[in-house]
Each structure stands twice: as C-alpha cells, then as structure tokens.
Amino acid sequence: MPEIETHERDSELFSPPSDVRGMTKLDRTAFKKTVSIPVLKVRKEVVSKLMRSLKRAALQRPGVKRVIEDPEDKESRLIMLDPYKMFTHDSFEEAELSVLEQLNVSPQISEYNLELTYENFKSEEILRAVLPEGQDVTSGFSRVGHIAHLNLRDHQLPFKHLIGQVMIDKNPGITSAVNKINNIDNTYRNFQMEVLSGEQNMMTKVRENNYTYEFDFSKVYWNPRLSTEHSRITELLKPGDVLFDVFAGVGPFAIPVAKKNCTVFANDLNPESHKWLLHNCKLNKVDQKVKVFNLDGKDFLQGPIKEELMQLLSLSKERKPSVHIVMNLPAKAIEFLSAFKSLLDEQPCSSELLPIVHCYSFSKDANPTEDVRQRAGAVLGISLEACSSVHLVRNVAPNKEMLCITFQIPAAVLYKNQTRNPGEQFLEN
C-alpha cells in the first residue's frame, strides 16, 4: 500500500454519494461509496495497548470498525486513523510517537480503501444528501412507543415515504413512522395522521416517569415532550390533596398524582381518551383513587367540580386538603376560566383553602408571560398581575410558546355576591 502524501482532504468524505440527490423511493444500494482512509499497520498482540494511546488519532466514526484484519498479513492489524488529522508520520504527536517506539511499531501511514454502505451513514447525513441542497433537514421526531411521530414541512413532503423508512432503519425499536396531516382537533385533541412507512398499528405502550400508558395514538392526544411538566405539577401536590384534571387525556397528570395518595377527579370529552384513561388507571393500580368522567370541560367544572368544592370547602379548616385544578388544553383552556365566575354560593372559606388553578395556553406575543396573564385576567374579570406565576413549558414553534399560568381563584370570583376585598384589582367588563 503506497504511503499517503500530505494533501487536502475531501470535506465531504463521509457524506453519501452525490447521485442520491432527489431520491424519493429509498434505494439502499445506491449509498455505496469507497473512501481512502489512513491506516497504521501493527502486530495484532499490541493493538489493545496501542489503542489507549491513539484516541486522538484513531478514526471516530459510528458503525465503522477502527481495527480490521490486514488482508495481506494475518498476524497484523490495520488501525483506522482520522483522515482529517492524520496524513503522514509527521501527524503523530510526540507522546504518540513515543508509545509507537516502545511497542516497536513503525509510524509509517498507509492507505486503505474503505467501502461505506447505507448502514454506515446517519439519518441526518442521508436526508441531507437526498433532499434539495440548502433545504432544512430535520431528522427529529417524537417517539411514542414503537411510533416515530414526525411533523414534516412542505419541502419535505415529496420525500415523506423515504424519510419515514430512514427513521425506522436508523432508530432501534421504531417500527412505524407517521406524519401529522392537520392541526390538533380542539374538540377531541387528536389529529389526522398518515403512516409514512412501516406498521399500520397505532396501538402503543409508553413509559413516562416510571408509569405505563397504553392507547391508540391515532385517536388520543399524547406528547412525550410534556413529561417534565407532568412531573413538575405532580411534585406540587402532597398526600391527601385533591386534583381536578379537566382535560385529562389518557392520564399523565392524574395517574402520578393518584400514586401520591391524592384524590383525583379526571375528565376528558374524547370517548377514546376516557376509555384509555380508565384502562391506564387500572394498569397503574390507581383505579380506586381516580374518579373518571367523560364530559365537556365546562360541564365538568360546573357539575362534579362544583359539587366537590362545596363539600371540601365546608370541612373544618384542619381537615381541608389543598385543591389543585389542572387545565391542559392550551388552545382553549383560558376560555374555560369563565366557568369559575360565581360558581359557588356558600359563604367563602379562608383564602388559603381556595383552589389553585394551573391553566395552559399558547402565546405568539412578544411578551408571552404578560399576554397570558392579561388574557386569563380578562376572562375572570380581575387583574392577575400580582397574584399569579407563569411558567414557560416549551417552545412549540418559532414565535409560539406554551405556558402555564398558576393562581389561586379569588373568593370574589368563585362566590356569588362577593364584594371586592380592599386592594383587590378588578378589570372593567
């Protein structure tokens, strides 16, 4: 094998062949490519000792062996070197040369023709080579059990089936790739989806924060990016507290809270979510602690929640638990806050026992925190400026944030015929 002279390396050395550009039907065989890699010939018995000292110089490429048999000498091995760092024996550092000398290894670098195939390229490299040059390549997705949920952009749609198959190929355990084809339906919080590649089966099982959830992903709402938020709210409740979950989905708030020995009232309008919520409560052994409803959010607030609040707030102060109300329907939840106005007609309890609301919303405003405060306050008819906190949940899209506003419902909102407390600010209707 001839010695390599110092020369400029091809910056696209590890990119797929250029002729795959524009491919819409995946042809794995088209990704074969031969590249020249610098190698160091060593006796096989010194390989393990030498590799510890050649971490800097050795090839770091997932899926490519760094040590291979020498096709010309069974007693020798070839160590693959980084083609961007190693050109001649002068490329070795002093410490590396010292180890080579100790082990009686010649620092002479040779060239080896390495064949790369589809298996050697990462998903992002494949998509960057296939999609139109300069176009955005997103290889990220939400994982929902065995399903990869993508949200493809317009310029990626001609390549959608290829993209789906690449996601399956390159992610162990993924057997189906789907793409959202419309916005979330505000009534049932699910969306139409297209199976791009793989299994048609949308029945899936996920683990989140040590709890198991089973559901039909095509018929209910599930977002794995909310696991941190589910934990954050769960940690706010103490054993014995009460949670009203107005838009409960398949149970990611209700079930962890019930496991803390809290009483939970969980509701969802979607019959499929209601079905899987019941199923998941049993699956996680909390079905005795969760009362499940299949109502419109407003009917749940003005029915079961109203009844329970009247009972809870009439208990003696020593026995009263903290009451939390979660409203996770970001597109519309703020509108449902109007159901709290004059909800109860009993005498108000002491203010520390009033329910705490966690209401989610989207905002495209330049100041999303103030936007959410103002919109929630406008629905309630009060100012929430000084008596609420707003938590940024996640960035949903460019200039679109998901936030959670938390506040205790003032007695003057919750109870009928209440006069304003001194210093309490009300908004003009």
Tab-separated table of C-alpha atoms in Angstrom:
chain	number	residue	atom	x	y	z
A	1	MET	CA	0.000	0.000	0.000
A	2	PRO	CA	1.536	3.331	-1.031
A	3	GLU	CA	2.356	5.941	1.594
A	4	ILE	CA	-0.038	8.909	1.598
A	5	GLU	CA	1.474	12.289	0.844
A	6	THR	CA	0.050	15.331	2.650
A	7	HIS	CA	-2.843	16.686	0.617
A	8	GLU	CA	-6.122	18.430	1.134
A	9	ARG	CA	-8.829	16.012	2.227
A	10	ASP	CA	-12.310	15.988	0.803
A	11	SER	CA	-14.564	17.685	3.387
A	12	GLU	CA	-17.466	15.519	2.200
A	13	LEU	CA	-15.514	12.298	2.730
A	14	PHE	CA	-18.177	10.705	4.905
A	15	SER	CA	-21.195	12.035	3.021
A	16	PRO	CA	-23.315	9.692	0.883
A	17	PRO	CA	-22.713	9.674	-2.886
A	18	SER	CA	-23.904	12.834	-4.631
A	19	ASP	CA	-26.106	10.940	-7.104
A	20	VAL	CA	-28.693	10.086	-4.409
A	21	ARG	CA	-29.863	13.731	-4.525
A	22	GLY	CA	-33.600	13.860	-5.302
A	23	MET	CA	-34.280	10.188	-4.499
A	24	THR	CA	-37.891	9.742	-3.340
A	25	LYS	CA	-38.029	5.947	-3.108
A	26	LEU	CA	-35.344	4.573	-0.827
A	27	ASP	CA	-32.697	2.523	-2.644
A	28	ARG	CA	-30.199	1.442	-0.002
A	29	THR	CA	-27.780	0.023	-2.572
A	30	ALA	CA	-27.270	3.499	-4.077
A	31	PHE	CA	-25.423	4.630	-0.933
A	32	LYS	CA	-22.309	2.523	-1.545
A	33	LYS	CA	-19.145	4.566	-1.613
A	34	THR	CA	-15.399	3.829	-1.366
A	35	VAL	CA	-13.169	6.235	0.546
A	36	SER	CA	-9.441	6.247	1.230
A	37	ILE	CA	-8.621	6.076	4.921
A	38	PRO	CA	-5.171	6.406	6.505
A	39	VAL	CA	-4.197	3.275	8.442
A	40	LEU	CA	-1.367	2.162	10.690
A	41	LYS	CA	-0.107	-1.409	10.382
A	42	VAL	CA	0.620	-3.058	13.777
A	43	ARG	CA	1.218	-6.534	15.174
A	44	LYS	CA	-2.062	-7.933	16.478
A	45	GLU	CA	-0.709	-8.543	20.013
A	46	VAL	CA	-0.022	-4.822	20.651
A	47	VAL	CA	-3.367	-3.468	19.378
A	48	SER	CA	-5.106	-3.122	22.756
A	49	LYS	CA	-2.116	-1.360	24.389
A	50	LEU	CA	-1.708	0.953	21.435
A	51	MET	CA	-5.371	1.960	21.099
A	52	ARG	CA	-5.348	3.575	24.553
A	53	SER	CA	-2.635	5.952	23.353
A	54	LEU	CA	-4.125	6.681	19.940
A	55	LYS	CA	-7.526	8.033	20.980
A	56	ARG	CA	-6.822	11.364	19.319
A	57	ALA	CA	-5.517	9.903	16.086
A	58	ALA	CA	-7.923	6.969	15.636
A	59	LEU	CA	-10.994	7.189	13.432
A	60	GLN	CA	-14.146	8.103	15.374
A	61	ARG	CA	-16.938	7.030	13.112
A	62	PRO	CA	-20.028	5.174	14.437
A	63	GLY	CA	-20.586	1.877	12.689
A	64	VAL	CA	-17.050	1.660	11.274
A	65	LYS	CA	-14.542	-0.683	12.924
A	66	ARG	CA	-11.372	1.083	13.973
A	67	VAL	CA	-9.312	-2.102	13.866
A	68	ILE	CA	-9.516	-4.561	10.973
A	69	GLU	CA	-7.516	-7.544	9.773
A	70	ASP	CA	-4.689	-6.775	7.371
A	71	PRO	CA	-5.728	-8.507	4.131
A	72	GLU	CA	-2.020	-9.066	3.300
A	73	ASP	CA	-0.803	-10.316	6.693
A	74	LYS	CA	-2.834	-12.457	9.122
A	75	GLU	CA	-0.506	-11.611	12.021
A	76	SER	CA	-1.096	-7.878	11.621
A	77	ARG	CA	-3.969	-5.488	12.085
A	78	LEU	CA	-4.767	-2.137	10.495
A	79	ILE	CA	-5.795	0.726	12.790
A	80	MET	CA	-8.071	3.224	11.019
A	81	LEU	CA	-6.927	6.802	11.559
A	82	ASP	CA	-8.790	10.102	11.360
A	83	PRO	CA	-8.440	11.304	7.752
A	84	TYR	CA	-8.831	14.939	8.847
A	85	LYS	CA	-5.904	14.733	11.296
A	86	MET	CA	-3.540	12.058	10.048
A	87	PHE	CA	-1.686	12.495	6.744
A	88	THR	CA	1.915	11.278	7.235
A	89	HIS	CA	4.037	10.035	10.154
A	90	ASP	CA	4.619	13.736	10.998
A	91	SER	CA	0.949	13.957	12.018
A	92	PHE	CA	1.589	11.933	15.196
A	93	GLU	CA	2.199	13.873	18.400
A	94	GLU	CA	5.371	13.291	20.433
A	95	ALA	CA	3.630	11.198	23.101
A	96	GLU	CA	2.086	9.002	20.404
A	97	LEU	CA	5.423	8.531	18.640
A	98	SER	CA	6.992	7.575	21.966
A	99	VAL	CA	4.434	4.801	22.511
A	100	LEU	CA	4.893	3.576	18.923
A	101	GLU	CA	8.629	3.383	19.505
A	102	GLN	CA	8.208	1.495	22.794
A	103	LEU	CA	5.996	-1.076	21.092
A	104	ASN	CA	8.306	-1.275	18.070
A	105	VAL	CA	5.603	-0.038	15.658
A	106	SER	CA	6.570	1.880	12.538
A	107	PRO	CA	4.802	5.277	12.328
A	108	GLN	CA	4.501	4.846	8.564
A	109	ILE	CA	0.929	5.625	7.436
A	110	SER	CA	-0.655	3.729	4.541
A	111	GLU	CA	-3.924	3.988	2.672
A	112	TYR	CA	-6.895	1.632	2.845
A	113	ASN	CA	-9.949	1.652	0.602
A	114	LEU	CA	-12.963	1.514	2.927
A	115	GLU	CA	-16.367	0.706	1.488
A	116	LEU	CA	-19.194	2.652	3.112
A	117	THR	CA	-22.804	1.496	2.720
A	118	TYR	CA	-26.245	2.762	3.758
A	119	GLU	CA	-25.677	1.226	7.205
A	120	ASN	CA	-22.658	3.492	7.812
A	121	PHE	CA	-24.493	6.796	7.349
A	122	LYS	CA	-26.520	8.605	9.993
A	123	SER	CA	-30.141	9.552	9.261
A	124	GLU	CA	-29.283	13.247	9.066
A	125	GLU	CA	-26.479	12.580	6.575
A	126	ILE	CA	-28.808	10.511	4.392
A	127	LEU	CA	-31.542	13.150	4.398
A	128	ARG	CA	-29.101	15.995	3.755
A	129	ALA	CA	-27.784	14.099	0.711
A	130	VAL	CA	-31.274	13.286	-0.623
A	131	LEU	CA	-33.238	16.495	-0.035
A	132	PRO	CA	-32.726	19.576	-2.236
A	133	GLU	CA	-29.473	21.330	-1.442
A	134	GLY	CA	-29.793	24.142	1.066
A	135	GLN	CA	-33.200	22.986	2.308
A	136	ASP	CA	-33.777	22.424	6.019
A	137	VAL	CA	-33.165	18.823	7.094
A	138	THR	CA	-34.956	17.841	10.294
A	139	SER	CA	-34.454	14.274	11.396
A	140	GLY	CA	-36.013	14.783	14.832
A	141	PHE	CA	-39.284	13.197	15.866
A	142	SER	CA	-41.413	12.460	18.898
A	143	ARG	CA	-41.159	8.844	19.980
A	144	VAL	CA	-44.411	7.285	21.148
A	145	GLY	CA	-43.623	3.660	21.919
A	146	HIS	CA	-42.826	1.978	18.592
A	147	ILE	CA	-44.067	5.015	16.615
A	148	ALA	CA	-41.948	7.879	15.274
A	149	HIS	CA	-44.201	10.930	15.032
A	150	LEU	CA	-42.852	13.432	12.516
A	151	ASN	CA	-44.069	16.901	11.653
A	152	LEU	CA	-42.797	17.329	8.094
A	153	ARG	CA	-42.504	20.669	6.343
A	154	ASP	CA	-43.839	21.326	2.844
A	155	HIS	CA	-40.496	20.913	1.062
A	156	GLN	CA	-40.028	17.500	2.721
A	157	LEU	CA	-43.383	16.046	1.633
A	158	PRO	CA	-42.192	14.678	-1.757
A	159	PHE	CA	-39.661	12.614	0.237
A	160	LYS	CA	-42.040	11.616	3.054
A	161	HIS	CA	-42.011	7.846	2.497
A	162	LEU	CA	-38.217	7.776	2.229
A	163	ILE	CA	-37.873	9.894	5.382
A	164	GLY	CA	-40.236	7.562	7.262
A	165	GLN	CA	-38.265	4.467	6.229
A	166	VAL	CA	-34.935	6.081	7.192
A	167	MET	CA	-36.340	6.880	10.662
A	168	ILE	CA	-37.341	3.216	11.078
A	169	ASP	CA	-33.994	1.935	9.797
A	170	LYS	CA	-31.871	4.195	11.973
A	171	ASN	CA	-33.767	4.028	15.286
A	172	PRO	CA	-33.929	0.624	17.017
A	173	GLY	CA	-37.423	-0.225	18.271
A	174	ILE	CA	-39.190	2.130	15.849
A	175	THR	CA	-41.424	0.085	13.552
A	176	SER	CA	-43.824	2.773	12.292
A	177	ALA	CA	-43.347	6.370	11.111
A	178	VAL	CA	-46.289	8.766	10.897
A	179	ASN	CA	-46.776	12.363	9.838
A	180	LYS	CA	-49.372	14.795	11.159
A	181	ILE	CA	-51.541	15.997	8.262
A	182	ASN	CA	-53.719	18.555	10.071
A	183	ASN	CA	-53.740	20.617	13.237
A	184	ILE	CA	-54.941	19.137	16.506
A	185	ASP	CA	-58.719	18.957	16.630
A	186	ASN	CA	-59.801	21.222	19.501
A	187	THR	CA	-62.753	19.014	20.379
A	188	TYR	CA	-61.025	15.674	20.920
A	189	ARG	CA	-57.377	16.811	20.841
A	190	ASN	CA	-56.288	14.296	18.224
A	191	PHE	CA	-55.134	14.813	14.675
A	192	GLN	CA	-55.264	13.009	11.379
A	193	MET	CA	-52.061	11.212	10.568
A	194	GLU	CA	-50.578	9.375	7.641
A	195	VAL	CA	-48.452	6.274	8.051
A	196	LEU	CA	-45.324	7.021	6.011
A	197	SER	CA	-43.623	3.686	6.423
A	198	GLY	CA	-43.754	0.522	8.499
A	199	GLU	CA	-46.607	-0.935	10.523
A	200	GLN	CA	-50.141	0.452	10.373
A	201	ASN	CA	-50.588	-0.481	14.045
A	202	MET	CA	-51.178	2.645	16.178
A	203	MET	CA	-51.792	0.744	19.431
A	204	THR	CA	-48.793	1.613	21.532
A	205	LYS	CA	-47.318	1.452	25.028
A	206	VAL	CA	-45.114	4.153	26.541
A	207	ARG	CA	-43.230	4.577	29.814
A	208	GLU	CA	-43.096	8.055	31.313
A	209	ASN	CA	-41.712	8.893	34.755
A	210	ASN	CA	-41.984	5.182	35.756
A	211	TYR	CA	-45.665	4.894	34.770
A	212	THR	CA	-47.040	2.862	31.860
A	213	TYR	CA	-49.631	4.169	29.425
A	214	GLU	CA	-51.363	2.238	26.658
A	215	PHE	CA	-53.530	3.844	23.974
A	216	ASP	CA	-54.347	4.149	20.279
A	217	PHE	CA	-52.121	7.042	19.188
A	218	SER	CA	-54.342	7.804	16.183
A	219	LYS	CA	-57.328	8.579	18.421
A	220	VAL	CA	-55.975	10.358	21.528
A	221	TYR	CA	-53.569	13.150	22.441
A	222	TRP	CA	-50.083	12.275	23.691
A	223	ASN	CA	-46.991	14.463	23.718
A	224	PRO	CA	-43.745	12.978	25.099
A	225	ARG	CA	-42.264	16.483	25.332
A	226	LEU	CA	-44.527	17.203	28.318
A	227	SER	CA	-43.058	14.588	30.681
A	228	THR	CA	-41.115	17.236	32.661
A	229	GLU	CA	-44.285	19.297	33.043
A	230	HIS	CA	-46.244	16.276	34.276
A	231	SER	CA	-43.557	15.764	36.948
A	232	ARG	CA	-43.488	19.461	37.898
A	233	ILE	CA	-47.205	19.573	38.658
A	234	THR	CA	-47.163	16.184	40.419
A	235	GLU	CA	-44.458	17.428	42.791
A	236	LEU	CA	-46.637	20.374	43.865
A	237	LEU	CA	-49.235	18.079	45.463
A	238	LYS	CA	-48.891	16.372	48.840
A	239	PRO	CA	-50.557	13.133	50.008
A	240	GLY	CA	-54.193	13.828	50.834
A	241	ASP	CA	-54.539	16.712	48.368
A	242	VAL	CA	-57.223	16.790	45.670
A	243	LEU	CA	-56.662	17.159	41.923
A	244	PHE	CA	-59.312	18.042	39.357
A	245	ASP	CA	-57.915	17.290	35.883
A	246	VAL	CA	-60.280	18.978	33.415
A	247	PHE	CA	-58.670	17.753	30.163
A	248	ALA	CA	-57.023	14.575	31.427
A	249	GLY	CA	-56.209	12.750	28.197
A	250	VAL	CA	-55.004	9.226	28.961
A	251	GLY	CA	-53.836	10.159	32.465
A	252	PRO	CA	-50.277	11.633	32.545
A	253	PHE	CA	-51.217	14.098	35.328
A	254	ALA	CA	-53.942	12.052	37.039
A	255	ILE	CA	-52.068	8.767	37.496
A	256	PRO	CA	-48.791	10.054	39.065
A	257	VAL	CA	-50.810	12.323	41.392
A	258	ALA	CA	-53.073	9.425	42.434
A	259	LYS	CA	-49.945	7.373	43.217
A	260	LYS	CA	-49.098	10.035	45.827
A	261	ASN	CA	-52.259	9.079	47.722
A	262	CYS	CA	-54.189	12.068	46.456
A	263	THR	CA	-57.833	12.029	45.430
A	264	VAL	CA	-58.194	12.640	41.694
A	265	PHE	CA	-61.178	13.590	39.544
A	266	ALA	CA	-60.156	13.186	35.906
A	267	ASN	CA	-62.214	14.153	32.874
A	268	ASP	CA	-61.906	14.049	29.100
A	269	LEU	CA	-64.519	14.723	26.430
A	270	ASN	CA	-62.925	12.355	23.897
A	271	PRO	CA	-64.558	8.904	24.355
A	272	GLU	CA	-61.306	7.209	23.304
A	273	SER	CA	-59.273	9.189	25.875
A	274	HIS	CA	-61.895	8.343	28.505
A	275	LYS	CA	-61.594	4.637	27.613
A	276	TRP	CA	-57.794	4.614	27.822
A	277	LEU	CA	-57.808	6.765	30.971
A	278	LEU	CA	-59.887	4.075	32.705
A	279	HIS	CA	-57.580	1.388	31.309
A	280	ASN	CA	-54.391	3.174	32.423
A	281	CYS	CA	-55.733	3.797	35.922
A	282	LYS	CA	-56.204	0.022	36.291
A	283	LEU	CA	-52.857	-0.689	34.624
A	284	ASN	CA	-51.069	1.520	37.168
A	285	LYS	CA	-53.241	0.279	40.081
A	286	VAL	CA	-54.807	3.655	40.936
A	287	ASP	CA	-58.355	2.982	39.734
A	288	GLN	CA	-59.632	3.183	43.354
A	289	LYS	CA	-58.206	6.711	43.735
A	290	VAL	CA	-59.333	8.241	40.419
A	291	LYS	CA	-62.923	9.120	39.556
A	292	VAL	CA	-63.180	9.295	35.765
A	293	PHE	CA	-65.633	11.423	33.754
A	294	ASN	CA	-66.476	11.814	30.054
A	295	LEU	CA	-67.830	15.383	29.947
A	296	ASP	CA	-67.273	18.696	28.242
A	297	GLY	CA	-64.781	20.727	30.301
A	298	LYS	CA	-67.368	23.369	31.223
A	299	ASP	CA	-69.868	20.711	32.319
A	300	PHE	CA	-67.171	19.055	34.425
A	301	LEU	CA	-66.321	22.380	36.082
A	302	GLN	CA	-69.942	23.345	36.757
A	303	GLY	CA	-71.010	19.813	37.726
A	304	PRO	CA	-68.654	17.417	39.563
A	305	ILE	CA	-66.058	20.077	40.448
A	306	LYS	CA	-68.697	22.447	41.820
A	307	GLU	CA	-70.240	19.656	43.942
A	308	GLU	CA	-66.897	18.506	45.326
A	309	LEU	CA	-65.699	22.039	46.048
A	310	MET	CA	-68.833	22.781	48.051
A	311	GLN	CA	-68.166	19.711	50.200
A	312	LEU	CA	-64.409	20.274	50.517
A	313	LEU	CA	-64.710	23.937	51.434
A	314	SER	CA	-67.332	23.200	54.091
A	315	LEU	CA	-64.963	20.918	56.026
A	316	SER	CA	-63.279	22.190	59.143
A	317	LYS	CA	-60.041	24.020	58.422
A	318	GLU	CA	-57.912	21.261	59.998
A	319	ARG	CA	-59.264	18.605	57.618
A	320	LYS	CA	-59.224	20.596	54.398
A	321	PRO	CA	-56.747	19.424	51.741
A	322	SER	CA	-55.120	21.635	49.122
A	323	VAL	CA	-57.156	21.618	45.913
A	324	HIS	CA	-55.476	21.879	42.505
A	325	ILE	CA	-57.222	22.237	39.143
A	326	VAL	CA	-55.204	21.379	36.012
A	327	MET	CA	-56.470	22.705	32.664
A	328	ASN	CA	-54.175	21.380	29.934
A	329	LEU	CA	-55.870	22.385	26.701
A	330	PRO	CA	-53.504	25.162	25.571
A	331	ALA	CA	-55.517	26.218	22.518
A	332	LYS	CA	-58.697	26.949	24.511
A	333	ALA	CA	-58.273	26.428	28.277
A	334	ILE	CA	-58.278	30.160	29.132
A	335	GLU	CA	-61.809	30.439	27.722
A	336	PHE	CA	-62.973	27.818	30.250
A	337	LEU	CA	-61.877	30.023	33.183
A	338	SER	CA	-65.205	31.836	32.852
A	339	ALA	CA	-66.855	28.759	34.426
A	340	PHE	CA	-65.327	29.748	37.783
A	341	LYS	CA	-67.195	33.078	37.958
A	342	SER	CA	-69.816	32.885	40.694
A	343	LEU	CA	-69.527	29.090	40.674
A	344	LEU	CA	-70.329	28.714	44.404
A	345	ASP	CA	-72.974	30.399	46.528
A	346	GLU	CA	-71.845	29.324	50.013
A	347	GLN	CA	-70.006	31.618	52.369
A	348	PRO	CA	-66.351	31.874	51.335
A	349	CYS	CA	-63.753	29.909	53.237
A	350	SER	CA	-60.440	31.324	54.366
A	351	SER	CA	-58.365	32.350	51.343
A	352	GLU	CA	-55.587	29.754	51.798
A	353	LEU	CA	-58.093	26.950	51.131
A	354	LEU	CA	-59.274	28.289	47.783
A	355	PRO	CA	-58.430	26.122	44.730
A	356	ILE	CA	-55.146	26.620	42.860
A	357	VAL	CA	-55.521	26.625	39.071
A	358	HIS	CA	-52.807	25.561	36.597
A	359	CYS	CA	-54.064	26.755	33.200
A	360	TYR	CA	-52.110	26.145	29.968
A	361	SER	CA	-52.030	28.394	26.949
A	362	PHE	CA	-50.148	29.159	23.757
A	363	SER	CA	-48.843	32.630	23.045
A	364	LYS	CA	-47.315	34.238	19.951
A	365	ASP	CA	-46.952	37.577	21.726
A	366	ALA	CA	-43.587	39.338	22.068
A	367	ASN	CA	-44.140	39.180	25.842
A	368	PRO	CA	-45.872	35.805	26.280
A	369	THR	CA	-45.975	35.962	30.099
A	370	GLU	CA	-47.868	39.249	30.156
A	371	ASP	CA	-50.067	38.126	27.281
A	372	VAL	CA	-51.235	35.024	29.162
A	373	ARG	CA	-51.756	37.000	32.390
A	374	GLN	CA	-53.845	39.609	30.622
A	375	ARG	CA	-55.984	37.112	28.692
A	376	ALA	CA	-56.676	34.944	31.760
A	377	GLY	CA	-57.409	38.020	33.865
A	378	ALA	CA	-59.775	39.404	31.241
A	379	VAL	CA	-61.849	36.202	31.284
A	380	LEU	CA	-62.010	36.195	35.100
A	381	GLY	CA	-62.633	39.943	35.308
A	382	ILE	CA	-59.680	40.602	37.627
A	383	SER	CA	-56.016	41.511	37.399
A	384	LEU	CA	-53.675	38.563	37.871
A	385	GLU	CA	-50.579	40.769	37.721
A	386	ALA	CA	-49.636	40.450	41.389
A	387	CYS	CA	-51.198	37.102	42.295
A	388	SER	CA	-50.097	34.628	39.626
A	389	SER	CA	-46.951	32.938	38.364
A	390	VAL	CA	-46.299	31.967	34.748
A	391	HIS	CA	-44.093	29.007	33.837
A	392	LEU	CA	-42.631	28.596	30.342
A	393	VAL	CA	-43.331	24.972	29.395
A	394	ARG	CA	-41.732	24.753	25.952
A	395	ASN	CA	-41.200	26.431	22.623
A	396	VAL	CA	-43.792	24.910	20.271
A	397	ALA	CA	-42.754	26.635	17.032
A	398	PRO	CA	-40.888	29.791	16.007
A	399	ASN	CA	-42.523	32.645	17.969
A	400	LYS	CA	-45.003	30.314	19.655
A	401	GLU	CA	-44.647	29.383	23.321
A	402	MET	CA	-46.601	27.046	25.584
A	403	LEU	CA	-47.029	28.456	29.095
A	404	CYS	CA	-48.758	27.555	32.349
A	405	ILE	CA	-50.312	30.291	34.496
A	406	THR	CA	-50.850	29.333	38.147
A	407	PHE	CA	-53.060	31.305	40.537
A	408	GLN	CA	-55.416	30.851	43.451
A	409	ILE	CA	-59.022	31.666	42.496
A	410	PRO	CA	-60.068	34.759	44.479
A	411	ALA	CA	-63.187	34.367	46.625
A	412	ALA	CA	-64.688	37.372	44.841
A	413	VAL	CA	-64.563	35.393	41.567
A	414	LEU	CA	-65.597	31.988	42.885
A	415	TYR	CA	-68.505	33.048	45.134
A	416	LYS	CA	-71.714	34.821	44.182
A	417	ASN	CA	-72.487	38.286	45.562
A	418	GLN	CA	-68.986	38.872	46.897
A	419	THR	CA	-67.722	42.373	47.441
A	420	ARG	CA	-64.228	43.351	46.479
A	421	ASN	CA	-61.595	42.996	49.169
A	422	PRO	CA	-59.583	46.141	49.922
A	423	GLY	CA	-56.685	46.399	47.456
A	424	GLU	CA	-58.066	43.746	45.083
A	425	GLN	CA	-57.952	44.907	41.473
A	426	PHE	CA	-60.857	44.219	39.128
A	427	LEU	CA	-60.990	44.752	35.424
A	428	GLU	CA	-63.765	46.596	33.683
A	429	ASN	CA	-66.021	44.285	31.651
